[in-house]
Amino acid sequence: MRKPLVPQEIVDQYLETGVVLAETALIGDYKRGNKIAKKNRKVFDALRQDKDLAIQVLQQVMNSDNDKARSIAAADAIRLNIMIEQAVAVLEEVAKRSDIIGFEAKTALKIWRGEFPGKTL
């Protein structure tokens, strides 16, 4: 039997993912980064089943101080077709950074806007 999803645990998972992915991108530890990203994808798959929970969780993450986690949550909100305006605003804000996190946010926006034909978030 599966343990029910607890909103704060999901928020914490997104925040941890943001910290680890930001760190691993800078040092090139893609194996560790891929491992936590895969774990976060499972959480995202669960959010697909409960849009109210997704809104609650993703809104909280998008309001955090962790830009990488904010970007992930914003992209996930766009994937779920929820909170689009807020998600785009978050990605636009993070895209102003001059590092890999900003570049990834810019790329997510370009994909969402259809500037890369055939690509989807």
Backbone as JSON Lines, residues from 0, in Angstrom:
{"i":0,"aa":"M","n":[0.83,-1.17,0.0],"ca":[0.0,0.0,0.0],"c":[0.89,1.25,0.0]}
{"i":1,"aa":"R","n":[0.55,2.18,-0.87],"ca":[1.33,3.4,-1.01],"c":[1.02,4.39,0.1]}
{"i":2,"aa":"K","n":[2.07,5.04,0.58],"ca":[1.92,6.08,1.59],"c":[1.31,7.32,0.93]}
{"i":3,"aa":"P","n":[0.3,7.93,1.56],"ca":[-0.3,9.13,0.96],"c":[0.71,10.28,0.88]}
{"i":4,"aa":"L","n":[0.56,11.1,-0.14],"ca":[1.45,12.23,-0.31],"c":[1.14,13.32,0.71]}
{"i":5,"aa":"V","n":[2.15,13.79,1.37],"ca":[2.02,14.88,2.33],"c":[2.58,16.13,1.67]}
{"i":6,"aa":"P","n":[1.78,17.2,1.58],"ca":[2.23,18.39,0.85],"c":[3.61,18.9,1.26]}
{"i":7,"aa":"Q","n":[3.89,19.02,2.54],"ca":[5.18,19.57,2.96],"c":[6.33,18.66,2.55]}
{"i":8,"aa":"E","n":[6.12,17.36,2.56],"ca":[7.17,16.43,2.12],"c":[7.46,16.62,0.63]}
{"i":9,"aa":"I","n":[6.43,16.9,-0.15],"ca":[6.62,17.12,-1.58],"c":[7.36,18.44,-1.8]}
{"i":10,"aa":"V","n":[6.98,19.47,-1.07],"ca":[7.69,20.75,-1.15],"c":[9.16,20.54,-0.82]}
{"i":11,"aa":"D","n":[9.42,19.82,0.26],"ca":[10.8,19.56,0.67],"c":[11.57,18.79,-0.4]}
{"i":12,"aa":"Q","n":[10.9,17.86,-1.08],"ca":[11.54,17.11,-2.16],"c":[11.94,18.05,-3.3]}
{"i":13,"aa":"Y","n":[11.04,18.95,-3.69],"ca":[11.37,19.92,-4.74],"c":[12.55,20.8,-4.33]}
{"i":14,"aa":"L","n":[12.54,21.27,-3.08],"ca":[13.61,22.13,-2.62],"c":[14.94,21.39,-2.58]}
{"i":15,"aa":"E","n":[14.92,20.15,-2.12],"ca":[16.14,19.34,-2.11],"c":[16.64,19.11,-3.54]}
{"i":16,"aa":"T","n":[15.72,18.82,-4.43],"ca":[16.08,18.61,-5.83],"c":[16.74,19.86,-6.39]}
{"i":17,"aa":"G","n":[16.18,21.02,-6.08],"ca":[16.76,22.28,-6.55],"c":[18.18,22.48,-6.07]}
{"i":18,"aa":"V","n":[18.42,22.22,-4.79],"ca":[19.76,22.38,-4.23],"c":[20.74,21.43,-4.9]}
{"i":19,"aa":"V","n":[20.36,20.17,-4.99],"ca":[21.26,19.16,-5.56],"c":[21.52,19.41,-7.04]}
{"i":20,"aa":"L","n":[20.48,19.73,-7.81],"ca":[20.69,19.95,-9.24],"c":[21.52,21.2,-9.51]}
{"i":21,"aa":"A","n":[21.35,22.24,-8.71],"ca":[22.18,23.44,-8.88],"c":[23.63,23.1,-8.58]}
{"i":22,"aa":"E","n":[23.85,22.36,-7.52],"ca":[25.2,21.98,-7.12],"c":[25.85,21.04,-8.15]}
{"i":23,"aa":"T","n":[25.12,20.04,-8.58],"ca":[25.7,19.05,-9.5],"c":[25.95,19.64,-10.88]}
{"i":24,"aa":"A","n":[25.15,20.62,-11.29],"ca":[25.39,21.27,-12.59],"c":[26.7,22.04,-12.56]}
{"i":25,"aa":"L","n":[27.0,22.65,-11.42],"ca":[28.22,23.45,-11.31],"c":[29.48,22.59,-11.23]}
{"i":26,"aa":"I","n":[29.37,21.41,-10.63],"ca":[30.56,20.57,-10.47],"c":[30.62,19.43,-11.48]}
{"i":27,"aa":"G","n":[29.56,19.28,-12.26],"ca":[29.56,18.25,-13.3],"c":[29.23,16.85,-12.82]}
{"i":28,"aa":"D","n":[28.61,16.72,-11.65],"ca":[28.25,15.41,-11.11],"c":[26.86,15.02,-11.63]}
{"i":29,"aa":"Y","n":[26.8,14.69,-12.92],"ca":[25.51,14.43,-13.55],"c":[24.87,13.13,-13.07]}
{"i":30,"aa":"K","n":[25.67,12.18,-12.63],"ca":[25.1,10.93,-12.13],"c":[24.23,11.2,-10.9]}
{"i":31,"aa":"R","n":[24.75,11.97,-9.98],"ca":[23.99,12.33,-8.77],"c":[22.78,13.2,-9.13]}
{"i":32,"aa":"G","n":[22.98,14.13,-10.05],"ca":[21.89,14.99,-10.49],"c":[20.77,14.2,-11.14]}
{"i":33,"aa":"N","n":[21.13,13.27,-12.01],"ca":[20.12,12.45,-12.69],"c":[19.35,11.59,-11.7]}
{"i":34,"aa":"K","n":[20.04,11.12,-10.67],"ca":[19.38,10.26,-9.67],"c":[18.28,11.03,-8.93]}
{"i":35,"aa":"I","n":[18.58,12.25,-8.49],"ca":[17.56,13.01,-7.76],"c":[16.48,13.52,-8.7]}
{"i":36,"aa":"A","n":[16.84,13.83,-9.95],"ca":[15.83,14.28,-10.92],"c":[14.83,13.16,-11.19]}
{"i":37,"aa":"K","n":[15.33,11.93,-11.26],"ca":[14.45,10.78,-11.48],"c":[13.48,10.62,-10.29]}
{"i":38,"aa":"K","n":[14.0,10.8,-9.1],"ca":[13.16,10.72,-7.89],"c":[12.08,11.81,-7.93]}
{"i":39,"aa":"N","n":[12.46,13.01,-8.36],"ca":[11.5,14.11,-8.43],"c":[10.45,13.87,-9.51]}
{"i":40,"aa":"R","n":[10.81,13.2,-10.58],"ca":[9.84,12.88,-11.64],"c":[8.73,12.0,-11.1]}
{"i":41,"aa":"K","n":[9.06,11.11,-10.19],"ca":[8.04,10.25,-9.58],"c":[7.05,11.08,-8.77]}
{"i":42,"aa":"V","n":[7.57,12.08,-8.08],"ca":[6.7,12.99,-7.32],"c":[5.8,13.75,-8.29]}
{"i":43,"aa":"F","n":[6.38,14.24,-9.39],"ca":[5.6,14.96,-10.39],"c":[4.5,14.07,-10.96]}
{"i":44,"aa":"D","n":[4.81,12.83,-11.24],"ca":[3.8,11.9,-11.77],"c":[2.63,11.77,-10.8]}
{"i":45,"aa":"A","n":[2.92,11.78,-9.51],"ca":[1.85,11.72,-8.5],"c":[1.03,13.01,-8.51]}
{"i":46,"aa":"L","n":[1.68,14.15,-8.73],"ca":[0.95,15.42,-8.76],"c":[0.0,15.5,-9.95]}
{"i":47,"aa":"R","n":[0.31,14.79,-11.0],"ca":[-0.59,14.75,-12.17],"c":[-1.96,14.21,-11.79]}
{"i":48,"aa":"Q","n":[-1.99,13.36,-10.79],"ca":[-3.24,12.72,-10.38],"c":[-4.08,13.59,-9.46]}
{"i":49,"aa":"D","n":[-3.49,14.66,-8.91],"ca":[-4.19,15.5,-7.94],"c":[-3.83,16.96,-8.18]}
{"i":50,"aa":"K","n":[-4.61,17.63,-9.03],"ca":[-4.3,19.02,-9.42],"c":[-4.37,19.98,-8.23]}
{"i":51,"aa":"D","n":[-5.28,19.74,-7.29],"ca":[-5.36,20.63,-6.12],"c":[-4.08,20.54,-5.3]}
{"i":52,"aa":"L","n":[-3.59,19.33,-5.1],"ca":[-2.33,19.14,-4.39],"c":[-1.19,19.77,-5.18]}
{"i":53,"aa":"A","n":[-1.2,19.61,-6.49],"ca":[-0.16,20.18,-7.34],"c":[-0.12,21.7,-7.19]}
{"i":54,"aa":"I","n":[-1.28,22.33,-7.21],"ca":[-1.34,23.79,-7.07],"c":[-0.77,24.21,-5.72]}
{"i":55,"aa":"Q","n":[-1.18,23.52,-4.67],"ca":[-0.72,23.83,-3.32],"c":[0.8,23.72,-3.22]}
{"i":56,"aa":"V","n":[1.34,22.64,-3.72],"ca":[2.77,22.37,-3.62],"c":[3.58,23.3,-4.53]}
{"i":57,"aa":"L","n":[3.2,23.36,-5.81],"ca":[4.0,24.12,-6.77],"c":[3.98,25.61,-6.45]}
{"i":58,"aa":"Q","n":[2.86,26.11,-5.96],"ca":[2.8,27.53,-5.58],"c":[3.79,27.82,-4.46]}
{"i":59,"aa":"Q","n":[3.84,26.94,-3.5],"ca":[4.76,27.13,-2.37],"c":[6.21,27.09,-2.85]}
{"i":60,"aa":"V","n":[6.53,26.15,-3.73],"ca":[7.91,26.04,-4.23],"c":[8.26,27.25,-5.09]}
{"i":61,"aa":"M","n":[7.33,27.69,-5.94],"ca":[7.62,28.85,-6.8],"c":[7.82,30.13,-5.98]}
{"i":62,"aa":"N","n":[7.34,30.16,-4.74],"ca":[7.54,31.31,-3.87],"c":[8.76,31.17,-2.96]}
{"i":63,"aa":"S","n":[9.53,30.11,-3.14],"ca":[10.71,29.89,-2.29],"c":[11.88,30.75,-2.77]}
{"i":64,"aa":"D","n":[12.98,30.68,-2.06],"ca":[14.19,31.41,-2.42],"c":[15.13,30.6,-3.31]}
{"i":65,"aa":"N","n":[14.8,29.35,-3.55],"ca":[15.66,28.44,-4.31],"c":[15.31,28.54,-5.8]}
{"i":66,"aa":"D","n":[16.12,29.29,-6.56],"ca":[15.8,29.53,-7.97],"c":[15.72,28.26,-8.8]}
{"i":67,"aa":"K","n":[16.55,27.29,-8.54],"ca":[16.49,26.04,-9.31],"c":[15.18,25.31,-9.02]}
{"i":68,"aa":"A","n":[14.82,25.21,-7.74],"ca":[13.55,24.57,-7.38],"c":[12.37,25.35,-7.96]}
{"i":69,"aa":"R","n":[12.46,26.67,-7.93],"ca":[11.4,27.51,-8.49],"c":[11.23,27.22,-9.98]}
{"i":70,"aa":"S","n":[12.35,27.1,-10.69],"ca":[12.3,26.82,-12.13],"c":[11.67,25.45,-12.41]}
{"i":71,"aa":"I","n":[12.05,24.47,-11.62],"ca":[11.5,23.12,-11.8],"c":[9.99,23.16,-11.55]}
{"i":72,"aa":"A","n":[9.58,23.8,-10.46],"ca":[8.15,23.89,-10.14],"c":[7.39,24.65,-11.23]}
{"i":73,"aa":"A","n":[7.99,25.72,-11.75],"ca":[7.33,26.5,-12.8],"c":[7.16,25.66,-14.07]}
{"i":74,"aa":"A","n":[8.2,24.94,-14.45],"ca":[8.09,24.08,-15.64],"c":[7.05,23.0,-15.41]}
{"i":75,"aa":"D","n":[7.0,22.45,-14.21],"ca":[6.0,21.42,-13.91],"c":[4.59,22.0,-13.94]}
{"i":76,"aa":"A","n":[4.42,23.22,-13.45],"ca":[3.1,23.86,-13.51],"c":[2.66,24.03,-14.96]}
{"i":77,"aa":"I","n":[3.58,24.45,-15.81],"ca":[3.26,24.59,-17.24],"c":[2.89,23.24,-17.83]}
{"i":78,"aa":"R","n":[3.64,22.2,-17.49],"ca":[3.33,20.85,-17.97],"c":[1.92,20.42,-17.57]}
{"i":79,"aa":"L","n":[1.51,20.83,-16.37],"ca":[0.18,20.46,-15.86],"c":[-0.9,21.44,-16.3]}
{"i":80,"aa":"N","n":[-0.5,22.48,-17.0],"ca":[-1.42,23.51,-17.48],"c":[-2.16,24.19,-16.32]}
{"i":81,"aa":"I","n":[-1.39,24.5,-15.27],"ca":[-1.93,25.21,-14.11],"c":[-1.01,26.39,-13.79]}
{"i":82,"aa":"M","n":[-1.57,27.43,-13.25],"ca":[-0.8,28.6,-12.8],"c":[0.19,29.09,-13.87]}
{"i":83,"aa":"I","n":[-0.24,29.1,-15.11],"ca":[0.65,29.44,-16.23],"c":[1.26,30.83,-16.05]}
{"i":84,"aa":"E","n":[0.44,31.8,-15.73],"ca":[0.94,33.18,-15.6],"c":[2.03,33.28,-14.55]}
{"i":85,"aa":"Q","n":[1.81,32.68,-13.39],"ca":[2.8,32.71,-12.32],"c":[4.05,31.93,-12.73]}
{"i":86,"aa":"A","n":[3.87,30.79,-13.38],"ca":[5.0,29.97,-13.79],"c":[5.89,30.71,-14.79]}
{"i":87,"aa":"V","n":[5.27,31.36,-15.76],"ca":[6.04,32.12,-16.76],"c":[6.78,33.27,-16.08]}
{"i":88,"aa":"A","n":[6.12,33.94,-15.15],"ca":[6.77,35.04,-14.42],"c":[7.99,34.54,-13.64]}
{"i":89,"aa":"V","n":[7.87,33.38,-13.02],"ca":[9.0,32.8,-12.29],"c":[10.14,32.49,-13.25]}
{"i":90,"aa":"L","n":[9.84,31.84,-14.36],"ca":[10.89,31.5,-15.32],"c":[11.54,32.76,-15.89]}
{"i":91,"aa":"E","n":[10.75,33.79,-16.17],"ca":[11.32,35.04,-16.69],"c":[12.24,35.69,-15.67]}
{"i":92,"aa":"E","n":[11.86,35.63,-14.4],"ca":[12.7,36.2,-13.35],"c":[14.0,35.42,-13.21]}
{"i":93,"aa":"V","n":[13.91,34.11,-13.17],"ca":[15.1,33.27,-13.01],"c":[15.99,33.37,-14.25]}
{"i":94,"aa":"A","n":[15.39,33.56,-15.42],"ca":[16.14,33.65,-16.67],"c":[17.08,34.85,-16.7]}
{"i":95,"aa":"K","n":[16.9,35.8,-15.81],"ca":[17.78,36.97,-15.74],"c":[19.14,36.63,-15.15]}
{"i":96,"aa":"R","n":[19.24,35.49,-14.51],"ca":[20.53,35.07,-13.94],"c":[21.52,34.8,-15.07]}
{"i":97,"aa":"S","n":[22.79,35.01,-14.8],"ca":[23.81,34.82,-15.83],"c":[24.59,33.52,-15.62]}
{"i":98,"aa":"D","n":[23.91,32.5,-15.13],"ca":[24.56,31.21,-14.91],"c":[23.73,30.1,-15.56]}
{"i":99,"aa":"I","n":[24.08,28.87,-15.28],"ca":[23.4,27.72,-15.9],"c":[21.93,27.67,-15.5]}
{"i":100,"aa":"I","n":[21.61,28.1,-14.29],"ca":[20.21,28.08,-13.84],"c":[19.39,29.08,-14.66]}
{"i":101,"aa":"G","n":[19.95,30.25,-14.92],"ca":[19.28,31.22,-15.77],"c":[19.14,30.73,-17.19]}
{"i":102,"aa":"F","n":[20.19,30.09,-17.71],"ca":[20.15,29.54,-19.06],"c":[19.05,28.49,-19.19]}
{"i":103,"aa":"E","n":[18.95,27.61,-18.2],"ca":[17.92,26.57,-18.23],"c":[16.52,27.17,-18.2]}
{"i":104,"aa":"A","n":[16.33,28.24,-17.42],"ca":[15.02,28.91,-17.37],"c":[14.7,29.55,-18.72]}
{"i":105,"aa":"K","n":[15.7,30.19,-19.34],"ca":[15.5,30.77,-20.68],"c":[15.11,29.7,-21.68]}
{"i":106,"aa":"T","n":[15.79,28.57,-21.61],"ca":[15.52,27.47,-22.53],"c":[14.11,26.93,-22.33]}
{"i":107,"aa":"A","n":[13.69,26.78,-21.08],"ca":[12.33,26.3,-20.79],"c":[11.3,27.26,-21.38]}
{"i":108,"aa":"L","n":[11.53,28.55,-21.25],"ca":[10.61,29.54,-21.82],"c":[10.56,29.44,-23.34]}
{"i":109,"aa":"K","n":[11.72,29.29,-23.96],"ca":[11.76,29.18,-25.43],"c":[11.02,27.94,-25.9]}
{"i":110,"aa":"I","n":[11.18,26.84,-25.19],"ca":[10.47,25.61,-25.56],"c":[8.97,25.83,-25.4]}
{"i":111,"aa":"W","n":[8.56,26.4,-24.28],"ca":[7.13,26.63,-24.03],"c":[6.54,27.57,-25.08]}
{"i":112,"aa":"R","n":[7.31,28.55,-25.51],"ca":[6.81,29.52,-26.5],"c":[6.88,28.99,-27.93]}
{"i":113,"aa":"G","n":[7.4,27.79,-28.1],"ca":[7.45,27.18,-29.42],"c":[8.63,27.61,-30.27]}
{"i":114,"aa":"E","n":[9.65,28.17,-29.65],"ca":[10.82,28.63,-30.39],"c":[11.75,27.48,-30.77]}
{"i":115,"aa":"F","n":[11.52,26.31,-30.22],"ca":[12.25,25.1,-30.59],"c":[11.22,24.1,-31.11]}
{"i":116,"aa":"P","n":[10.92,24.13,-32.42],"ca":[9.89,23.24,-32.97],"c":[10.15,21.78,-32.61]}
{"i":117,"aa":"G","n":[9.08,21.11,-32.23],"ca":[9.18,19.68,-31.91],"c":[9.54,19.4,-30.48]}
{"i":118,"aa":"K","n":[9.93,20.41,-29.72],"ca":[10.3,20.21,-28.32],"c":[9.12,20.58,-27.43]}
{"i":119,"aa":"T","n":[8.98,19.86,-26.33],"ca":[7.95,20.19,-25.34],"c":[8.57,20.13,-23.96]}
{"i":120,"aa":"L","n":[7.95,20.83,-23.03],"ca":[8.43,20.78,-21.65],"c":[8.08,19.46,-21.02]}
